[in-house]
Structure formats: C-alpha cells, structure tokens
Coordinates of C-alpha atoms in Angstrom, one line a residue:
M58 CA 168.6 118.9 86.7
H59 CA 167.1 115.5 86.5
G60 CA 166.8 113.3 89.6
A61 CA 165.0 110.5 91.4
D62 CA 163.1 111.0 94.6
T63 CA 162.9 108.4 97.3
D64 CA 159.1 108.3 97.1
G65 CA 159.4 106.7 93.7
R66 CA 159.1 109.7 91.4
V67 CA 161.3 110.8 88.6
V68 CA 161.5 114.6 88.3
A69 CA 162.2 115.9 84.8
A70 CA 162.3 119.7 84.4
A71 CA 158.8 121.0 85.4
C72 CA 156.9 117.8 85.4
T73 CA 156.8 114.9 87.8
I74 CA 156.1 111.4 86.6
A75 CA 155.1 108.6 89.0
I76 CA 157.3 105.7 87.9
D77 CA 154.8 103.2 89.4
D78 CA 152.4 104.3 86.6
L79 CA 154.8 102.7 84.0
P80 CA 153.7 99.3 82.6
D81 CA 157.3 97.9 82.4
G82 CA 159.7 97.5 85.2
L83 CA 162.1 100.4 85.8
I84 CA 165.3 100.7 87.8
V85 CA 167.3 103.9 88.0
A86 CA 171.0 103.8 89.1
D87 CA 173.8 106.3 89.1
R88 CA 176.9 105.8 87.0
D89 CA 178.6 103.9 89.9
G90 CA 175.8 101.4 90.1
C91 CA 174.0 102.7 93.2
V92 CA 170.3 102.1 92.9
L93 CA 168.3 105.4 93.0
A94 CA 164.7 104.2 92.3
V95 CA 162.7 101.0 91.6
N96 CA 159.1 101.0 90.4
R97 CA 156.4 98.6 91.5
A98 CA 156.5 96.6 88.2
A99 CA 160.3 96.0 88.7
A100 CA 159.8 95.0 92.3
R101 CA 157.1 92.5 91.2
L102 CA 159.3 91.0 88.4
T103 CA 162.4 90.7 90.5
G104 CA 161.0 90.2 94.0
V105 CA 163.2 93.0 95.3
S106 CA 161.3 96.0 96.9
M107 CA 162.3 99.6 96.5
E108 CA 163.1 99.9 100.2
R109 CA 165.5 97.0 100.0
A110 CA 167.2 98.1 96.8
V111 CA 167.7 101.9 97.0
G112 CA 171.2 102.9 98.1
R113 CA 172.7 99.5 97.4
H114 CA 174.8 98.4 94.4
M115 CA 173.1 96.9 91.3
S116 CA 175.3 93.8 91.4
D117 CA 174.2 93.1 95.0
V118 CA 170.4 93.5 94.6
F119 CA 169.9 92.9 90.9
P120 CA 172.7 90.4 89.9
F121 CA 171.6 90.0 86.2
R122 CA 173.6 87.4 84.3
D123 CA 173.7 86.6 80.6
H124 CA 173.6 83.1 79.2
D125 CA 177.3 82.7 79.7
G126 CA 177.0 83.6 83.4
R127 CA 178.7 87.1 83.0
D128 CA 177.7 90.0 85.3
W129 CA 175.6 92.3 83.1
W130 CA 176.3 95.5 85.1
K131 CA 180.1 94.9 84.9
A132 CA 179.8 94.3 81.2
L133 CA 177.7 97.4 80.8
D134 CA 180.6 99.6 82.1
P135 CA 178.7 102.9 82.0
E136 CA 181.8 105.0 82.2
G137 CA 183.7 103.1 79.5
G138 CA 183.2 102.9 75.7
L139 CA 182.4 105.7 73.3
R140 CA 181.1 108.9 74.8
I141 CA 178.3 108.9 72.2
R142 CA 177.0 105.6 73.5
S143 CA 173.5 106.1 75.0
R144 CA 171.4 103.0 74.4
V145 CA 171.9 99.4 75.3
P146 CA 169.8 97.0 73.3
E147 CA 167.3 94.7 75.0
R148 CA 168.5 91.2 75.7
P149 CA 167.5 88.2 77.8
L150 CA 169.1 88.0 81.2
H151 CA 168.7 85.7 84.2
L152 CA 168.4 86.3 88.0
P153 CA 170.1 83.7 90.3
G154 CA 166.8 81.8 90.7
G155 CA 166.7 81.2 87.0
Q156 CA 163.9 83.7 86.2
E157 CA 164.4 85.2 82.7
L158 CA 163.8 88.9 82.1
Y159 CA 164.3 91.1 79.0
V160 CA 166.5 94.0 80.0
A161 CA 167.4 97.2 78.1
A162 CA 169.2 100.3 79.3
R163 CA 169.8 104.0 78.5
L164 CA 172.8 106.0 79.6
V165 CA 171.7 109.5 80.5
R166 CA 174.5 111.9 79.9
E167 CA 175.0 115.6 80.9
P168 CA 175.3 117.2 78.5
E169 CA 173.3 114.9 76.3
R170 CA 175.9 114.7 73.5
G171 CA 179.3 113.5 74.7
G172 CA 178.9 114.3 78.4
E173 CA 179.5 112.2 81.5
V174 CA 177.0 109.5 82.4
E175 CA 174.8 110.8 85.2
R176 CA 172.3 107.9 85.5
V177 CA 171.4 104.6 83.9
T178 CA 167.7 103.8 83.4
I179 CA 167.0 100.1 83.0
T180 CA 163.7 98.6 81.8
L181 CA 162.5 95.1 82.6
R182 CA 160.0 92.9 80.8
D183 CA 158.8 89.4 81.8
G184 CA 160.7 86.8 79.8
G185 CA 158.0 84.2 80.7
A186 CA 155.3 86.2 78.9
R187 CA 157.5 86.6 75.9
A188 CA 158.3 82.9 75.8
R189 CA 154.6 82.1 76.0
L190 CA 153.8 84.4 73.2
E191 CA 156.6 82.8 71.1
R192 CA 155.2 79.4 71.9
S193 CA 151.8 80.5 70.9
R194 CA 153.1 81.8 67.6
A195 CA 155.0 78.5 67.0
D196 CA 151.8 76.6 67.8
L197 CA 149.9 78.8 65.3
V198 CA 152.4 78.0 62.6
S199 CA 152.3 74.3 63.4
T200 CA 148.5 74.3 63.4
V201 CA 148.4 76.1 60.1
A202 CA 150.9 73.8 58.5
H203 CA 148.9 70.7 59.7
E204 CA 145.5 72.1 58.7
L205 CA 146.7 73.2 55.3
R206 CA 148.5 70.0 54.4
S207 CA 145.5 67.8 54.1
P208 CA 143.2 69.9 51.9
L209 CA 146.1 71.1 49.7
T210 CA 147.3 67.5 49.2
S211 CA 143.7 66.5 48.2
V212 CA 143.4 69.5 45.8
K213 CA 146.7 68.7 44.2
G214 CA 146.0 65.0 43.9
F215 CA 142.6 65.3 42.4
T216 CA 143.5 68.0 39.9
A217 CA 146.7 66.2 38.8
T218 CA 144.8 63.0 38.3
M219 CA 142.0 64.7 36.3
L220 CA 144.5 66.5 34.1
A221 CA 146.5 63.3 33.4
K222 CA 143.5 61.0 32.9
W223 CA 140.6 63.2 32.0
E224 CA 139.2 61.0 29.2
R225 CA 139.2 57.9 31.5
F226 CA 136.7 59.2 34.0
T227 CA 133.0 59.3 33.7
D228 CA 131.1 62.6 34.2
E229 CA 129.9 61.4 37.6
Q230 CA 133.5 60.6 38.7
K231 CA 134.6 64.0 37.6
R232 CA 131.8 65.7 39.5
V233 CA 132.7 63.9 42.7
M234 CA 136.4 64.9 42.4
L235 CA 135.5 68.5 41.6
E236 CA 133.1 68.6 44.6
T237 CA 135.9 67.3 46.8
V238 CA 138.3 70.0 45.4
N239 CA 135.7 72.7 46.0
N240 CA 135.1 71.6 49.6
D241 CA 138.8 71.5 50.4
A242 CA 139.2 75.0 48.8
D243 CA 136.5 76.2 51.1
R244 CA 138.3 74.7 54.1
V245 CA 141.5 76.5 53.2
T246 CA 139.5 79.8 52.8
R247 CA 138.0 79.3 56.2
L248 CA 141.4 78.7 57.8
I249 CA 142.9 81.8 56.2
T250 CA 139.9 83.9 57.4
E251 CA 140.4 82.5 60.9
L252 CA 144.1 83.5 60.8
L253 CA 143.3 87.0 59.6
D254 CA 140.7 87.4 62.4
V255 CA 143.3 86.2 65.0
S256 CA 145.8 88.7 63.7
R257 CA 143.3 91.6 63.8
I258 CA 142.1 90.6 67.3
E259 CA 145.7 90.4 68.7
S260 CA 146.8 93.7 67.1
G261 CA 143.6 95.6 68.1
R262 CA 142.8 96.3 64.4
L263 CA 139.4 94.7 64.4
E264 CA 136.8 97.1 62.8
V265 CA 133.1 97.0 63.6
R266 CA 130.8 98.4 60.9
R267 CA 127.4 98.9 62.6
Q268 CA 124.0 98.6 61.0
V269 CA 120.6 97.6 62.3
V270 CA 120.7 93.8 62.8
D271 CA 117.7 91.5 63.7
I272 CA 119.5 88.8 65.7
S273 CA 116.5 86.5 65.7
A274 CA 116.3 86.7 61.9
R275 CA 120.1 85.9 61.6
V276 CA 119.6 82.9 63.8
R277 CA 116.6 81.6 61.7
R278 CA 118.7 82.1 58.6
L279 CA 121.6 80.1 60.2
I280 CA 119.3 77.3 61.2
A281 CA 117.8 77.1 57.7
G282 CA 121.3 76.8 56.3
R283 CA 122.2 74.0 58.6
V284 CA 119.0 72.1 57.8
A285 CA 119.6 72.6 54.1
A286 CA 123.1 71.1 54.6
G287 CA 121.6 68.0 56.1
E288 CA 121.0 68.6 59.8
S289 CA 117.6 67.6 61.2
E290 CA 115.2 70.5 61.8
G291 CA 114.3 68.9 65.1
R292 CA 117.9 69.3 66.3
F293 CA 117.3 73.1 66.8
R294 CA 115.1 75.1 69.2
L295 CA 114.8 78.9 69.0
I296 CA 113.4 80.9 71.9
V297 CA 112.9 84.6 71.3
G298 CA 112.0 87.0 74.1
D299 CA 109.6 89.9 73.9
D300 CA 110.4 93.6 73.2
L301 CA 113.9 93.1 71.9
P302 CA 115.6 96.5 71.4
E303 CA 116.9 97.8 68.1
M304 CA 120.5 96.6 67.8
W305 CA 123.3 98.3 65.8
L306 CA 125.9 95.6 65.2
D307 CA 128.2 94.3 62.6
Q308 CA 126.1 91.8 60.7
D309 CA 128.9 89.7 59.3
K310 CA 130.6 89.4 62.7
I311 CA 127.3 88.6 64.4
D312 CA 126.8 85.8 61.8
Q313 CA 130.3 84.6 62.5
I314 CA 129.7 84.6 66.3
L315 CA 126.4 82.7 66.0
G316 CA 127.9 80.3 63.4
N317 CA 130.9 79.4 65.5
L318 CA 128.8 78.8 68.6
V319 CA 126.3 76.6 66.8
E320 CA 129.0 74.7 65.1
N321 CA 130.7 74.1 68.4
A322 CA 127.4 72.8 69.9
L323 CA 126.8 70.5 67.0
R324 CA 130.4 69.2 66.9
H325 CA 131.0 68.7 70.6
G326 CA 127.5 68.4 72.1
R327 CA 124.6 66.1 71.7
G328 CA 120.8 66.4 71.6
T329 CA 118.9 69.6 70.9
V330 CA 120.8 72.8 70.3
T331 CA 118.8 75.6 72.0
I332 CA 119.4 79.3 71.0
E333 CA 117.7 81.8 73.3
I334 CA 117.5 85.5 72.7
E335 CA 116.4 87.8 75.4
S336 CA 116.5 91.5 76.3
V337 CA 118.7 92.5 79.3
G338 CA 119.1 95.9 80.9
W339 CA 121.8 97.2 78.6
G340 CA 121.3 95.2 75.5
V341 CA 120.5 91.7 74.2
A342 CA 121.8 88.3 75.5
V343 CA 122.1 85.2 73.3
S344 CA 122.5 81.8 74.8
V345 CA 123.5 78.7 72.8
R346 CA 123.0 75.4 74.8
D347 CA 123.5 71.7 74.0
E348 CA 122.8 68.5 75.9
G349 CA 126.2 66.9 75.8
E350 CA 128.8 66.3 78.5
G351 CA 129.3 70.0 79.1
I352 CA 132.5 71.7 80.3
E353 CA 134.0 71.2 83.7
P354 CA 134.1 74.4 85.8
E355 CA 137.9 74.2 86.2
L356 CA 138.3 74.1 82.4
A357 CA 136.0 77.1 81.8
P358 CA 138.9 79.7 81.9
R359 CA 140.7 77.9 79.1
V360 CA 137.8 77.6 76.7
F361 CA 138.4 81.0 75.0
R362 CA 142.2 80.5 74.6
Q363 CA 143.8 79.8 71.3
F364 CA 144.0 76.1 70.4
W365 CA 141.7 75.0 73.2
R366 CA 140.1 71.7 72.3
G367 CA 137.9 69.7 74.7
G368 CA 136.7 66.2 74.7
N369 CA 137.3 64.4 71.4
S370 CA 137.7 67.6 69.4
R371 CA 141.1 66.5 68.0
R372 CA 139.4 63.5 66.5
R373 CA 136.6 65.7 65.2
G374 CA 138.9 68.3 63.6
G375 CA 139.0 72.0 64.0
T376 CA 141.9 74.5 64.6
G377 CA 140.9 75.4 68.2
L378 CA 140.6 79.1 67.2
G379 CA 136.9 79.4 66.8
L380 CA 136.0 80.3 70.4
F381 CA 139.0 82.6 70.7
I382 CA 137.7 84.5 67.7
V383 CA 134.1 84.5 69.1
K384 CA 135.4 86.2 72.3
G385 CA 137.3 88.8 70.3
L386 CA 134.3 89.6 68.1
V387 CA 132.0 89.9 71.1
E388 CA 134.4 92.2 72.9
A389 CA 134.9 94.3 69.8
H390 CA 131.1 95.1 70.1
G391 CA 131.6 96.1 73.7
G392 CA 130.0 92.9 75.0
T393 CA 131.0 89.9 77.2
I394 CA 130.8 86.1 76.8
T395 CA 130.8 83.4 79.4
V396 CA 130.5 79.6 79.5
Q397 CA 128.7 77.4 82.1
R398 CA 126.8 74.2 82.5
A399 CA 123.4 74.3 80.8
P400 CA 120.2 73.2 82.7
E401 CA 120.1 70.1 80.4
G402 CA 123.6 69.2 81.4
G403 CA 125.5 70.4 78.4
A404 CA 127.5 73.5 77.7
E405 CA 125.9 77.0 77.6
F406 CA 127.7 79.8 75.9
R407 CA 126.0 83.2 76.6
F408 CA 127.1 86.5 75.1
T409 CA 125.7 89.9 75.7
V410 CA 126.0 92.9 73.4
P411 CA 124.9 96.4 74.2
T412 CA 122.4 98.5 72.3
G413 CA 124.1 101.0 70.0
T414 CA 123.6 103.7 67.5
P415 CA 125.3 104.4 64.1
D416 CA 127.8 106.7 65.8
F417 CA 128.4 104.3 68.7
A418 CA 132.1 104.4 69.4
T419 CA 133.8 101.4 67.9
P420 CA 136.0 99.7 70.4

C-alpha cells in the first residue's frame, strides 16, 4: 500500500523517499481533493505551508485557475473520464495573486490498470523562471538576427556587385571588396562559434580536453597577435609570477578565455591593459586589468549574464555573450572568475583554474 506520512514522506513499498529532496514542487491529494502532503518546494512556490494545507481541500488552499478563470481541480475530475486515464499534461495555471505556475498531475490507481483513483500527485514548476528562459531565448534569436544581418548584407552586396561589374573595377578595388567580404565572413563565423558555446554551456555538454598549457606563453602569443593587428605594444603589460605549477588545461578554451577578456579590456577600457599571472594555493590565477571607468559594484552580478553590455558597448558592437562564455569555460575547468575595481580605477577580471593531470575529472 502506498501512502503519505504527515512528516512529509511518501512511502512506496520498502523504500521511503523524503519529498523535500525533490527539486520541483509536489502536492499529494486523495481522490476527493483532500491534501495529504506538500513538500518544501511547493510551499515556497505557493506560499502555503504543509501545516496549513494538509487535511484541507485543494480548491481551498491551492485554488489554481486556468487562463479562462476555471477551477483546475474541478476540471481535473479525478473520478471522471476514462478509467485508463493516468497523466494530466503540464499547463500554465494561476494562483489568485496572479503568480503563474506550470502544473502537471498523475492519477494513481489501484490496481494500476483500470482501478479506482487512490491519490493524485501534482508537480509544480515556477512559471516566472520559464518565462525568463523563453525571454532569454527570444533575445538570443533577436541578437543573432541583428548581428547576422549586417555582415550578410555586406557579403551579398559586394559579391553581387563584383559579379555584375567585374571588368569595371581595378585590382585594388577588387582587393578592398574581397577583404571586406573576408572580414564579414570571419564575423559570422565568430558569432556562430559563440552560439555553439552558449548552447554547450547551457546544456552541460562542454568538453574539456586537457594538455600541458603554458599560460604565460599563450598570453605572449595573444599580445603579439594584437600588436600585429595594429595595437600599440605599449598598450600591454605582462606580469608573470615565480614558480608557476604545471597546468593541464584545454589550450583552445584558455586562448578563448584570454582573448575575450583582453578584447573586453581593449574595447571598454582605456590606458594600459595589464595581464598578471600568479601561483595560488590550488592553481594559477590570471588577472586582466584596464584603466577605464570600471564597473560599479552593484552591476558586478550582471556582468556574466547573457547580453550584458556596459557603458557604450552598444555603440561599440558585440553580442553581449563574451563574458557569459568566459564564465562557462572557466567553470568547465573547475575554476572561478570574479570582477572588481582595479587599483588603477578600471575593471579587473580575475579567474583561477586548478592544477590538473591528464586524468583529472572533466566537469
């Protein structure tokens, strides 16, 4: 016999499961609608405690309504309908205060096939969190459409013009147009790479392939590339501490982390960009500092969110995904990243990654 104890436990055969351990809200009621149990997550989502709910009718303590204002429990009608009915699909419902929750139910029958309904188990999920996720995805689609439109329009325009009037252009004009097409193609490739990284981070499918990485050598290589691209060599300062440990990291992802942080400092900061590498107790810490306006303390929690842009970054371009990706890549290595005001007044991003071995467990 299955049942629900008043101490918040559901007993199933020989095992006892603490319903407060469940991540989603759970309400258990009998077929007449009398509440038998409420877990902690459901109490948090609805504001109704187990002590207040147990023994009372569902419609009195959990008066869920659909978008047309109908009583969900009455429409559920556990004793009506086909005797093979056991699952009620998830749907958005509202509490009297306007809070939206996603609610699903299962009709527990004895016997399982065709028996009478003994209990109804109801799961609750936060509608606000779902709405924020959907808005985030809509923002992502909007950002992608906006960022792709400009380079693709340029590529299409220049290629169409050259195909139609090839003989009219000088070699120098053709070279300039082809360079523009090449740069815009690189921009599209970078955007697609960012989107793939975001997808892997959100789904937990980010793989870390470890090898010995000399972080200071990767920073020197990054600076040399920036200088070759036109940045002044005096814009950069590298400080390397003594006795750095051997680091087993994913070289491509470390390059991406460093590249995004340096790009952020160059784009949004001013003055010298300082990269400092030092040994810490459990690994290596890398700090990237600029001498710009910095980031206000109250804005620091938002910096690593998707689409965060500070200062004049909208005017300067960018998708607002770079720092979100950096955080995901650092955490995939088992590390942490923070942002604070630098001694020179600008922003200081500091990430720490642990020492590892070839068989170090990939997060």
